[in-house]
Amino acid sequence: MLTRRRLIGSAAAGAAGAALPAGAEAATRRKGARVPRADVVVVGGGLAGLTAARAIRKAGKSVLVVEARHRVGGRVVNHNLGNGVVAELGAEYVGPTQDRILALAKELGVQVFPTYDTGDNVYFFDGSRSTWNDTGPSGTAPLDPVIATDLASVVTRLNDMSTQVPVDAPWKAPSAADWDQQTLETWLRANTATEKFRRLATVATRAIFGAETRDISLLYTLFYIASSGNEQNPGTFDRNFSTRNGAQESRFVGGSGRIPLRMAKDLGRRVHLGRPVRRITQDRNGVRVYADGATFAGRRAIVALAPALAARIAFSPDLPYLRDGLTQRAPMGALIKCEFIYDRPFWRDDGLTGFAITDKGPCNVIFDNSPPGGTPGLIFGFAGGDQARDWGERGMAERRAGTLQNLVDCFGSKATSPKGYFEAHWPHETWTRGCPVGVLGPGTLSEYGPALRAPVGRLHWAGTETADYWSGYMDGAVRSGERAAREALAGL
């Protein structure tokens, strides 16, 4: 059985070969040591940071990337299963209106293929199993008469309300203060009739945010819906959660991790791995980035980290109150990705897509994760929110057994004999501390939201949490890196 330590270690080894923690574009003498110097120093080697670095380099300016891990990619990382087969440990799906990540992949020569969506989905709730097809009237949501009225009403109302939320400034929505005083849970209790639907809504937020409905504000929920589009197409709840015509429509050939690896390869020795940043100082002459074992100097810096991770860096002078307050109020979601390997995707033989929703823990939402050729059969489940907090404190063997029971409930006895199991326990990753996104509770967006992207002197902020469109997704990360690069270049 693969352990998480071995799994992450193997991914790190592959990434380390793409970019070595050495070298610099320029250097100056400082107290007898050579300090790597560039126009812009980027802190964080995930999609956002690497995107920003490539844009700065393309503009003819010098750049350095400083990354804490011994790999690039952040929340995007492949796991090599051998024989050319990979599985993603983090982000993997793309869909319509996610223009920037798709354009980047095309530029890098990484192709997409459709997520398997032939057949029926499985719904296992209150001990009862049924199936439905996402071409039907309920789409990706289960075809359950008990929840049908609430489902139609809630999705319509949330979509309508989200049209009032500016994606670049959700705190400016006409009802921002009122909506941000409520959690999604309190709003659902006031606007739905069935407890079963409210439990289904929690299943959705666990997979999308790694959080419970009580953890996220109504305003943040509406922003997330509004964000699920682009400049020409307003966001919708359906696009966010759906496979067909939605955010889970396609995957990357060879795994999403190929994208940051190829970007790092292009940047070469500009990327410094294994250098956790502890302190950043700035004055009228520039910035200094102090990492373990090295110091980097630049005219500007881009901090491409989730707010919760940026909060662990000491800044001098101190950050403004609003920015510092924001970082204290944006904890990472809790998500564990539990994956099984089979000889073949047997569920397809039974006319099933591999997508399932269940109210039983640990994994409430399940996806087919098999490669384009169909073999081996890979399938994973998300344990999110309370399920991740509960099962995350148990041993791997117990999580494996619990997830396997989820598969048996949904797909029958054929699921009982997998060839292997592996997982990505994101809350336990030192330089991530959770997944998929920073979670904003009541009062955060309306009171501290303006500090999300606002530069602080020579410091600029990137990361999917700072995106306007597709916040929380790979596309949002790329968009944020492009924006931060434009800001930094304008200030040089």
Coordinates of C-alpha atoms in Angstrom, one line a residue:
M1 CA 0.0 0.0 0.0
L2 CA 1.2 3.5 -0.8
T3 CA 1.5 5.8 2.1
R4 CA 1.0 9.6 1.8
R5 CA 4.6 10.2 2.7
R6 CA 5.8 8.0 -0.2
L7 CA 3.1 9.4 -2.5
I8 CA 4.0 13.1 -2.0
G9 CA 7.7 12.2 -2.0
S10 CA 7.5 10.6 -5.4
A11 CA 5.7 13.7 -6.8
A12 CA 8.3 16.0 -5.3
A13 CA 11.1 14.0 -6.9
G14 CA 9.6 14.4 -10.3
A15 CA 9.1 18.1 -9.9
A16 CA 12.6 18.7 -8.5
G17 CA 14.0 17.4 -11.7
A18 CA 12.3 20.2 -13.6
A19 CA 13.7 23.1 -11.7
L20 CA 16.7 23.1 -9.4
P21 CA 17.0 25.3 -6.3
A22 CA 20.1 27.1 -7.5
G23 CA 21.3 30.0 -9.6
A24 CA 19.9 33.5 -10.2
E25 CA 19.5 36.1 -12.9
A26 CA 21.7 38.6 -11.2
A27 CA 23.4 39.0 -7.8
T28 CA 24.8 41.6 -5.6
R29 CA 27.2 41.5 -2.6
R30 CA 25.6 41.8 0.8
K31 CA 27.6 41.2 3.9
G32 CA 30.0 38.9 2.0
A33 CA 27.2 36.7 0.6
R34 CA 25.7 36.8 -2.9
V35 CA 22.0 37.8 -2.9
P36 CA 20.1 36.7 -6.0
R37 CA 18.4 39.8 -7.4
A38 CA 15.6 40.3 -10.0
D39 CA 13.1 42.8 -11.0
V40 CA 10.3 40.8 -9.4
V41 CA 10.6 38.0 -6.7
V42 CA 7.6 35.6 -6.8
V43 CA 6.8 33.8 -3.5
G44 CA 5.1 30.6 -4.3
G45 CA 5.6 28.1 -7.1
G46 CA 2.0 27.0 -7.7
L47 CA 0.0 27.8 -10.8
A48 CA -0.5 31.5 -9.8
G49 CA 3.2 32.1 -9.0
L50 CA 4.5 30.3 -12.1
T51 CA 2.0 32.1 -14.3
A52 CA 3.1 35.5 -12.9
A53 CA 6.8 34.6 -13.4
R54 CA 6.3 33.6 -17.0
A55 CA 4.4 36.8 -17.8
I56 CA 7.2 38.9 -16.2
R57 CA 9.8 37.0 -18.2
K58 CA 7.9 37.4 -21.4
A59 CA 7.8 41.2 -20.8
G60 CA 11.6 41.2 -20.8
K61 CA 12.0 41.6 -17.1
S62 CA 14.0 39.4 -14.7
V63 CA 12.2 37.2 -12.2
L64 CA 12.9 34.7 -9.4
V65 CA 10.4 32.1 -8.0
V66 CA 10.9 31.0 -4.3
E67 CA 9.0 27.9 -3.3
A68 CA 8.8 26.2 0.1
R69 CA 8.2 22.7 -1.2
H70 CA 10.7 20.5 -3.1
R71 CA 8.3 20.5 -6.0
V72 CA 6.2 23.0 -8.0
G73 CA 2.5 23.1 -8.5
G74 CA 1.0 23.8 -5.1
R75 CA -2.4 22.3 -5.0
V76 CA -1.8 20.8 -8.5
V77 CA 0.3 17.6 -8.4
N78 CA 0.4 14.3 -10.2
H79 CA 1.1 10.8 -8.8
N80 CA 2.9 8.4 -11.1
L81 CA 1.3 4.9 -11.0
G82 CA 3.8 3.5 -13.5
N83 CA 3.5 2.4 -17.1
G84 CA 2.7 6.0 -18.1
V85 CA -0.4 6.2 -15.9
V86 CA -0.8 9.1 -13.5
A87 CA -3.5 10.2 -11.1
E88 CA -4.0 13.7 -9.8
L89 CA -3.7 14.3 -6.1
G90 CA -5.3 17.8 -6.2
A91 CA -7.0 19.9 -8.8
E92 CA -7.7 18.2 -12.1
Y93 CA -10.9 19.3 -13.9
V94 CA -11.6 22.1 -16.4
G95 CA -14.7 23.2 -18.2
P96 CA -16.5 25.9 -20.3
T97 CA -15.5 29.5 -19.6
Q98 CA -12.2 28.5 -17.9
D99 CA -10.4 30.2 -20.7
R100 CA -7.1 31.1 -19.1
I101 CA -6.1 27.6 -17.9
L102 CA -7.2 26.1 -21.2
A103 CA -5.1 28.7 -23.1
L104 CA -2.1 28.0 -20.9
A105 CA -2.4 24.2 -21.4
K106 CA -2.7 24.7 -25.2
E107 CA 0.4 26.9 -25.2
L108 CA 2.3 24.2 -23.2
G109 CA 1.1 21.4 -25.4
V110 CA -1.0 19.7 -22.8
Q111 CA -4.2 18.3 -24.3
V112 CA -7.6 17.7 -22.7
F113 CA -10.0 14.8 -22.9
P114 CA -13.6 14.5 -21.8
T115 CA -14.4 13.3 -18.3
Y116 CA -16.2 10.0 -18.6
D117 CA -19.9 10.8 -18.5
T118 CA -21.7 7.9 -20.2
G119 CA -24.5 6.2 -18.3
D120 CA -26.1 6.9 -15.0
N121 CA -25.0 8.4 -11.7
V122 CA -25.5 6.8 -8.3
Y123 CA -27.5 8.3 -5.4
F124 CA -27.1 6.6 -2.0
F125 CA -29.0 8.4 0.7
D126 CA -30.7 7.3 3.9
G127 CA -29.6 3.7 3.1
S128 CA -31.4 3.7 -0.3
R129 CA -29.7 3.4 -3.7
S130 CA -31.0 4.8 -6.9
T131 CA -29.6 6.1 -10.2
W132 CA -30.2 9.0 -12.5
N133 CA -28.9 10.5 -15.7
D134 CA -27.5 14.0 -15.9
T135 CA -29.3 14.6 -19.2
G136 CA -32.5 14.6 -17.2
P137 CA -34.4 17.5 -15.7
S138 CA -32.3 17.6 -12.5
G139 CA -29.0 17.6 -14.3
T140 CA -26.1 16.8 -12.0
A141 CA -28.4 16.8 -8.9
P142 CA -30.1 13.6 -8.0
L143 CA -33.6 12.9 -9.3
D144 CA -35.3 12.7 -5.9
P145 CA -39.0 13.8 -5.6
V146 CA -38.5 14.6 -1.9
I147 CA -36.0 17.4 -2.7
A148 CA -37.2 18.4 -6.2
T149 CA -39.2 21.5 -5.1
D150 CA -36.4 22.9 -2.9
L151 CA -33.8 22.1 -5.5
A152 CA -35.5 24.0 -8.3
S153 CA -36.3 27.0 -6.0
V154 CA -32.9 27.3 -4.3
V155 CA -30.8 27.0 -7.5
T156 CA -33.0 29.6 -9.3
R157 CA -32.9 32.0 -6.3
L158 CA -29.1 31.6 -5.8
N159 CA -28.4 32.1 -9.5
D160 CA -30.6 35.2 -9.5
M161 CA -29.1 36.7 -6.4
S162 CA -25.6 36.1 -7.7
T163 CA -26.2 38.3 -10.7
Q164 CA -26.1 41.3 -8.2
V165 CA -22.6 40.4 -7.0
P166 CA -19.7 42.1 -8.9
V167 CA -17.0 39.4 -9.3
D168 CA -14.2 42.0 -8.9
A169 CA -15.8 43.6 -5.8
P170 CA -18.5 41.4 -4.2
W171 CA -18.5 43.6 -1.1
K172 CA -20.1 46.3 -3.4
A173 CA -23.2 44.2 -4.0
P174 CA -26.3 46.1 -3.0
S175 CA -27.2 43.6 -0.3
A176 CA -23.6 42.7 0.6
A177 CA -23.9 43.6 4.3
D178 CA -27.1 41.6 4.8
W179 CA -25.9 38.6 2.8
D180 CA -22.6 38.5 4.6
Q181 CA -24.2 38.4 8.0
Q182 CA -25.7 35.1 7.2
T183 CA -24.2 31.7 6.6
L184 CA -25.4 29.5 3.8
E185 CA -26.9 27.2 6.4
T186 CA -29.0 29.9 8.0
W187 CA -30.3 31.0 4.6
L188 CA -31.1 27.5 3.6
R189 CA -33.0 26.9 6.9
A190 CA -35.1 30.0 6.2
N191 CA -35.7 29.2 2.6
T192 CA -36.2 25.4 2.2
A193 CA -38.7 23.0 3.4
T194 CA -36.8 19.7 3.6
E195 CA -34.0 18.6 5.9
K196 CA -32.9 16.1 3.3
F197 CA -32.2 18.8 0.8
R198 CA -30.2 20.8 3.3
R199 CA -28.1 17.6 3.9
L200 CA -27.6 17.3 0.2
A201 CA -26.4 21.0 0.1
T202 CA -23.9 20.2 2.7
V203 CA -22.6 17.3 0.7
A204 CA -22.0 19.7 -2.2
T205 CA -20.2 22.3 -0.1
R206 CA -17.9 19.6 1.3
A207 CA -16.7 18.8 -2.2
I208 CA -16.6 22.3 -3.6
F209 CA -15.2 24.2 -0.6
G210 CA -14.0 21.5 1.8
A211 CA -16.4 23.1 4.3
E212 CA -19.9 22.9 5.8
T213 CA -22.8 25.2 4.9
R214 CA -22.4 26.7 8.4
D215 CA -18.7 27.7 7.6
I216 CA -19.3 29.9 4.6
S217 CA -21.2 33.2 4.3
L218 CA -24.1 33.6 1.9
L219 CA -22.3 36.5 0.2
Y220 CA -19.2 34.2 -0.4
T221 CA -21.5 31.5 -1.8
L222 CA -23.1 34.0 -4.2
F223 CA -19.7 35.3 -5.2
Y224 CA -18.5 31.7 -5.9
I225 CA -21.6 31.2 -8.2
A226 CA -21.0 34.6 -10.0
S227 CA -17.4 33.7 -10.4
S228 CA -18.2 30.5 -12.3
G229 CA -18.1 32.2 -15.7
N230 CA -16.1 34.7 -17.7
E231 CA -16.4 38.2 -19.1
Q232 CA -19.1 37.1 -21.6
N233 CA -20.9 34.4 -19.6
P234 CA -22.4 35.0 -16.2
G235 CA -21.6 32.4 -13.6
T236 CA -24.2 29.8 -12.6
F237 CA -24.5 27.2 -9.9
D238 CA -25.1 24.5 -12.5
R239 CA -21.8 25.3 -14.3
N240 CA -19.9 25.2 -11.0
F241 CA -21.1 21.7 -9.9
S242 CA -21.8 19.9 -13.2
T243 CA -19.8 17.5 -15.3
R244 CA -21.8 18.0 -18.5
N245 CA -21.2 21.6 -19.7
G246 CA -19.7 22.3 -16.3
A247 CA -16.5 22.7 -14.3
Q248 CA -15.9 18.9 -14.3
E249 CA -16.3 18.5 -18.1
S250 CA -12.7 17.7 -19.1
R251 CA -9.4 16.6 -17.8
F252 CA -5.8 16.9 -18.9
V253 CA -4.0 14.1 -20.7
G254 CA -1.1 13.0 -18.5
G255 CA -2.6 14.8 -15.5
S256 CA -2.9 18.5 -14.6
G257 CA 0.5 18.3 -12.9
R258 CA 2.1 18.5 -16.3
I259 CA 1.2 22.1 -16.6
P260 CA 3.3 23.5 -13.6
L261 CA 6.1 21.1 -14.4
R262 CA 6.4 22.4 -18.0
M263 CA 6.2 26.0 -16.7
A264 CA 9.0 25.3 -14.2
K265 CA 11.1 23.7 -16.9
D266 CA 10.8 26.8 -19.1
L267 CA 11.8 29.0 -16.2
G268 CA 14.7 26.7 -15.3
R269 CA 17.1 28.0 -12.7
R270 CA 15.0 31.0 -11.9
V271 CA 12.9 28.6 -9.7
H272 CA 14.3 28.0 -6.2
L273 CA 12.8 25.0 -4.4
G274 CA 12.9 24.0 -0.8
R275 CA 13.1 27.6 0.4
P276 CA 10.3 28.4 2.8
V277 CA 9.9 32.2 3.0
R278 CA 9.9 33.5 6.6
R279 CA 10.1 37.3 6.2
I280 CA 9.6 40.0 3.6
T281 CA 10.8 43.5 4.0
Q282 CA 10.3 46.5 1.8
D283 CA 11.5 50.1 1.6
R284 CA 11.8 52.8 -1.1
N285 CA 14.7 50.9 -2.7
G286 CA 12.9 47.5 -3.1
V287 CA 12.1 44.3 -1.4
R288 CA 14.0 41.6 0.5
V289 CA 12.6 38.0 0.7
Y290 CA 14.2 36.0 3.5
A291 CA 13.9 32.2 3.0
D292 CA 15.5 29.3 4.7
G293 CA 19.2 29.4 3.6
A294 CA 18.9 32.3 1.2
T295 CA 17.9 35.9 0.7
F296 CA 16.4 37.3 -2.5
A297 CA 16.2 40.9 -3.6
G298 CA 13.9 42.6 -6.0
R299 CA 12.2 45.8 -7.0
R300 CA 8.8 44.3 -6.5
A301 CA 7.4 41.0 -5.0
I302 CA 4.4 38.9 -5.7
V303 CA 3.1 36.8 -2.9
A304 CA 1.3 33.9 -4.7
L305 CA 0.0 32.1 -1.6
A306 CA -3.4 31.4 -0.1
P307 CA -4.1 34.1 2.5
A308 CA -3.8 31.6 5.4
L309 CA -0.3 30.7 4.3
A310 CA 0.7 34.3 3.6
A311 CA -0.2 35.0 7.2
R312 CA 2.7 32.9 8.3
I313 CA 5.2 35.3 6.8
A314 CA 6.5 38.2 8.9
F315 CA 6.3 41.5 7.0
S316 CA 8.2 44.7 7.7
P317 CA 6.7 47.2 7.8
D318 CA 3.6 45.5 9.2
L319 CA 0.8 44.9 6.8
P320 CA -2.2 47.2 6.9
Y321 CA -4.9 46.2 9.4
L322 CA -7.4 45.1 6.7
R323 CA -4.9 42.9 4.9
D324 CA -3.7 41.3 8.2
G325 CA -7.3 40.8 9.3
L326 CA -8.2 39.1 6.1
T327 CA -5.4 36.6 6.5
Q328 CA -6.7 35.7 9.9
R329 CA -10.2 35.1 8.6
A330 CA -9.6 32.9 5.5
P331 CA -8.8 29.4 6.8
M332 CA -8.2 26.6 4.3
G333 CA -10.9 24.2 3.5
A334 CA -10.5 20.6 4.8
L335 CA -10.3 18.0 2.0
I336 CA -8.9 14.5 1.7
K337 CA -8.8 12.8 -1.7
C338 CA -9.1 9.0 -1.4
E339 CA -8.3 7.0 -4.5
F340 CA -8.6 3.3 -5.5
I341 CA -7.0 1.4 -8.3
Y342 CA -8.9 -1.5 -10.1
D343 CA -7.9 -3.6 -13.1
R344 CA -10.6 -1.9 -15.1
P345 CA -13.4 0.6 -14.5
F346 CA -16.0 -2.1 -13.8
W347 CA -18.7 0.5 -13.1
R348 CA -18.7 1.4 -16.8
D349 CA -19.6 -2.2 -17.6
D350 CA -22.7 -1.7 -15.5
G351 CA -23.7 1.4 -17.3
L352 CA -22.5 3.8 -14.7
T353 CA -20.4 7.0 -15.0
G354 CA -18.5 6.5 -11.7
F355 CA -20.1 9.7 -10.3
A356 CA -21.9 9.1 -7.0
I357 CA -23.4 11.1 -4.2
T358 CA -23.9 9.6 -0.7
D359 CA -24.7 10.9 2.7
K360 CA -22.4 8.3 4.3
G361 CA -18.8 9.2 5.3
P362 CA -16.0 9.5 4.7
C363 CA -16.5 10.4 1.0
N364 CA -19.7 12.0 0.0
V365 CA -18.9 12.7 -3.6
I366 CA -17.2 10.1 -5.9
F367 CA -15.7 10.5 -9.4
D368 CA -14.3 8.2 -12.1
N369 CA -10.6 9.1 -12.4
S370 CA -9.5 6.6 -15.0
P371 CA -7.0 7.6 -17.7
P372 CA -8.1 8.3 -21.3
G373 CA -7.5 4.7 -22.4
G374 CA -9.9 3.4 -19.7
T375 CA -7.4 1.2 -17.8
P376 CA -6.6 0.8 -15.1
G377 CA -9.8 1.7 -13.4
L378 CA -9.3 4.6 -11.1
I379 CA -12.0 6.1 -8.8
F380 CA -11.8 8.6 -6.0
G381 CA -13.9 10.2 -3.3
F382 CA -13.7 13.5 -1.5
A383 CA -13.9 13.6 2.2
G384 CA -14.5 17.3 3.0
G385 CA -15.5 19.5 5.9
D386 CA -16.6 17.7 9.0
Q387 CA -15.9 14.3 7.3
A388 CA -12.3 15.3 6.6
R389 CA -11.9 16.6 10.2
D390 CA -13.4 13.4 11.6
W391 CA -11.8 10.8 9.3
G392 CA -8.6 12.8 9.0
E393 CA -7.7 12.1 12.6
R394 CA -8.2 8.3 12.1
G395 CA -5.5 6.1 10.5
M396 CA -5.1 5.5 6.8
A397 CA -6.3 1.9 7.1
E398 CA -9.6 3.1 8.6
R399 CA -10.1 5.8 5.9
R400 CA -9.4 3.2 3.3
A401 CA -12.0 0.8 4.8
G402 CA -14.6 3.6 5.1
T403 CA -14.1 4.8 1.5
L404 CA -14.2 1.2 0.2
Q405 CA -17.6 0.8 1.9
N406 CA -18.7 4.0 0.1
L407 CA -17.8 2.3 -3.2
V408 CA -19.5 -0.9 -2.3
D409 CA -22.7 1.0 -1.3
C410 CA -22.7 2.8 -4.6
F411 CA -21.3 0.3 -7.0
G412 CA -21.8 -3.1 -5.5
S413 CA -19.7 -6.1 -4.6
K414 CA -17.3 -5.7 -7.6
A415 CA -15.8 -2.8 -5.6
T416 CA -14.5 -5.0 -2.8
S417 CA -11.2 -6.1 -4.4
P418 CA -9.1 -3.0 -5.5
K419 CA -5.5 -3.4 -6.5
G420 CA -4.3 -0.4 -4.5
Y421 CA -5.2 2.7 -2.5
F422 CA -3.6 6.1 -2.1
E423 CA -4.7 9.4 -0.8
A424 CA -3.8 13.1 -0.5
H425 CA -4.4 14.4 3.0
W426 CA -4.2 18.1 2.2
P427 CA -4.8 19.4 5.8
H428 CA -1.6 17.6 6.8
E429 CA 0.5 19.1 4.1
T430 CA 2.8 21.6 5.8
W431 CA 2.9 24.1 2.9
T432 CA -0.8 23.8 2.0
R433 CA -2.7 23.1 5.2
G434 CA -5.9 22.3 3.4
C435 CA -7.8 22.3 0.1
P436 CA -9.3 23.3 -2.3
V437 CA -9.6 26.9 -1.3
G438 CA -9.5 29.5 1.5
V439 CA -13.0 29.6 3.1
L440 CA -14.7 32.9 4.0
G441 CA -17.2 33.0 6.8
P442 CA -19.7 35.7 7.7
G443 CA -18.3 39.3 7.7
T444 CA -15.1 38.6 5.9
L445 CA -15.9 39.6 2.4
S446 CA -17.9 42.7 3.3
E447 CA -15.4 44.0 5.9
Y448 CA -12.0 42.7 4.6
G449 CA -12.6 41.9 1.0
P450 CA -11.1 45.1 -0.4
A451 CA -7.7 43.9 0.9
L452 CA -7.8 40.6 -1.2
R453 CA -6.0 42.1 -4.2
A454 CA -5.0 45.6 -3.2
P455 CA -1.2 46.0 -3.4
V456 CA 0.7 47.0 -0.3
G457 CA 3.6 49.2 -1.4
R458 CA 5.8 47.0 -3.5
L459 CA 3.9 43.8 -2.6
H460 CA 1.3 42.3 -4.9
W461 CA -1.1 39.3 -4.2
A462 CA -1.9 36.3 -6.3
G463 CA -3.5 32.9 -5.7
T464 CA -6.8 31.5 -6.8
E465 CA -8.5 33.1 -3.7
T466 CA -7.8 36.5 -5.2
A467 CA -9.3 35.8 -8.6
D468 CA -12.4 37.4 -10.0
Y469 CA -13.6 34.6 -12.3
W470 CA -13.2 30.9 -11.2
S471 CA -11.9 31.7 -7.7
G472 CA -10.9 28.4 -6.1
Y473 CA -10.1 26.7 -9.4
M474 CA -7.0 26.4 -11.6
D475 CA -8.4 29.0 -14.0
G476 CA -8.7 31.4 -11.1
A477 CA -5.1 30.7 -10.1
V478 CA -3.9 31.5 -13.7
R479 CA -6.0 34.6 -13.9
S480 CA -4.6 35.9 -10.6
G481 CA -1.0 35.3 -11.7
E482 CA -1.7 37.3 -14.9
R483 CA -3.2 40.2 -13.0
A484 CA -0.5 40.3 -10.4
A485 CA 2.2 40.3 -13.1
R486 CA 0.5 43.2 -14.8
E487 CA 0.5 45.2 -11.6
A488 CA 4.1 44.4 -10.8
L489 CA 5.2 45.3 -14.3
A490 CA 3.4 48.6 -14.2
G491 CA 5.2 49.5 -11.0
L492 CA 8.7 48.8 -12.3

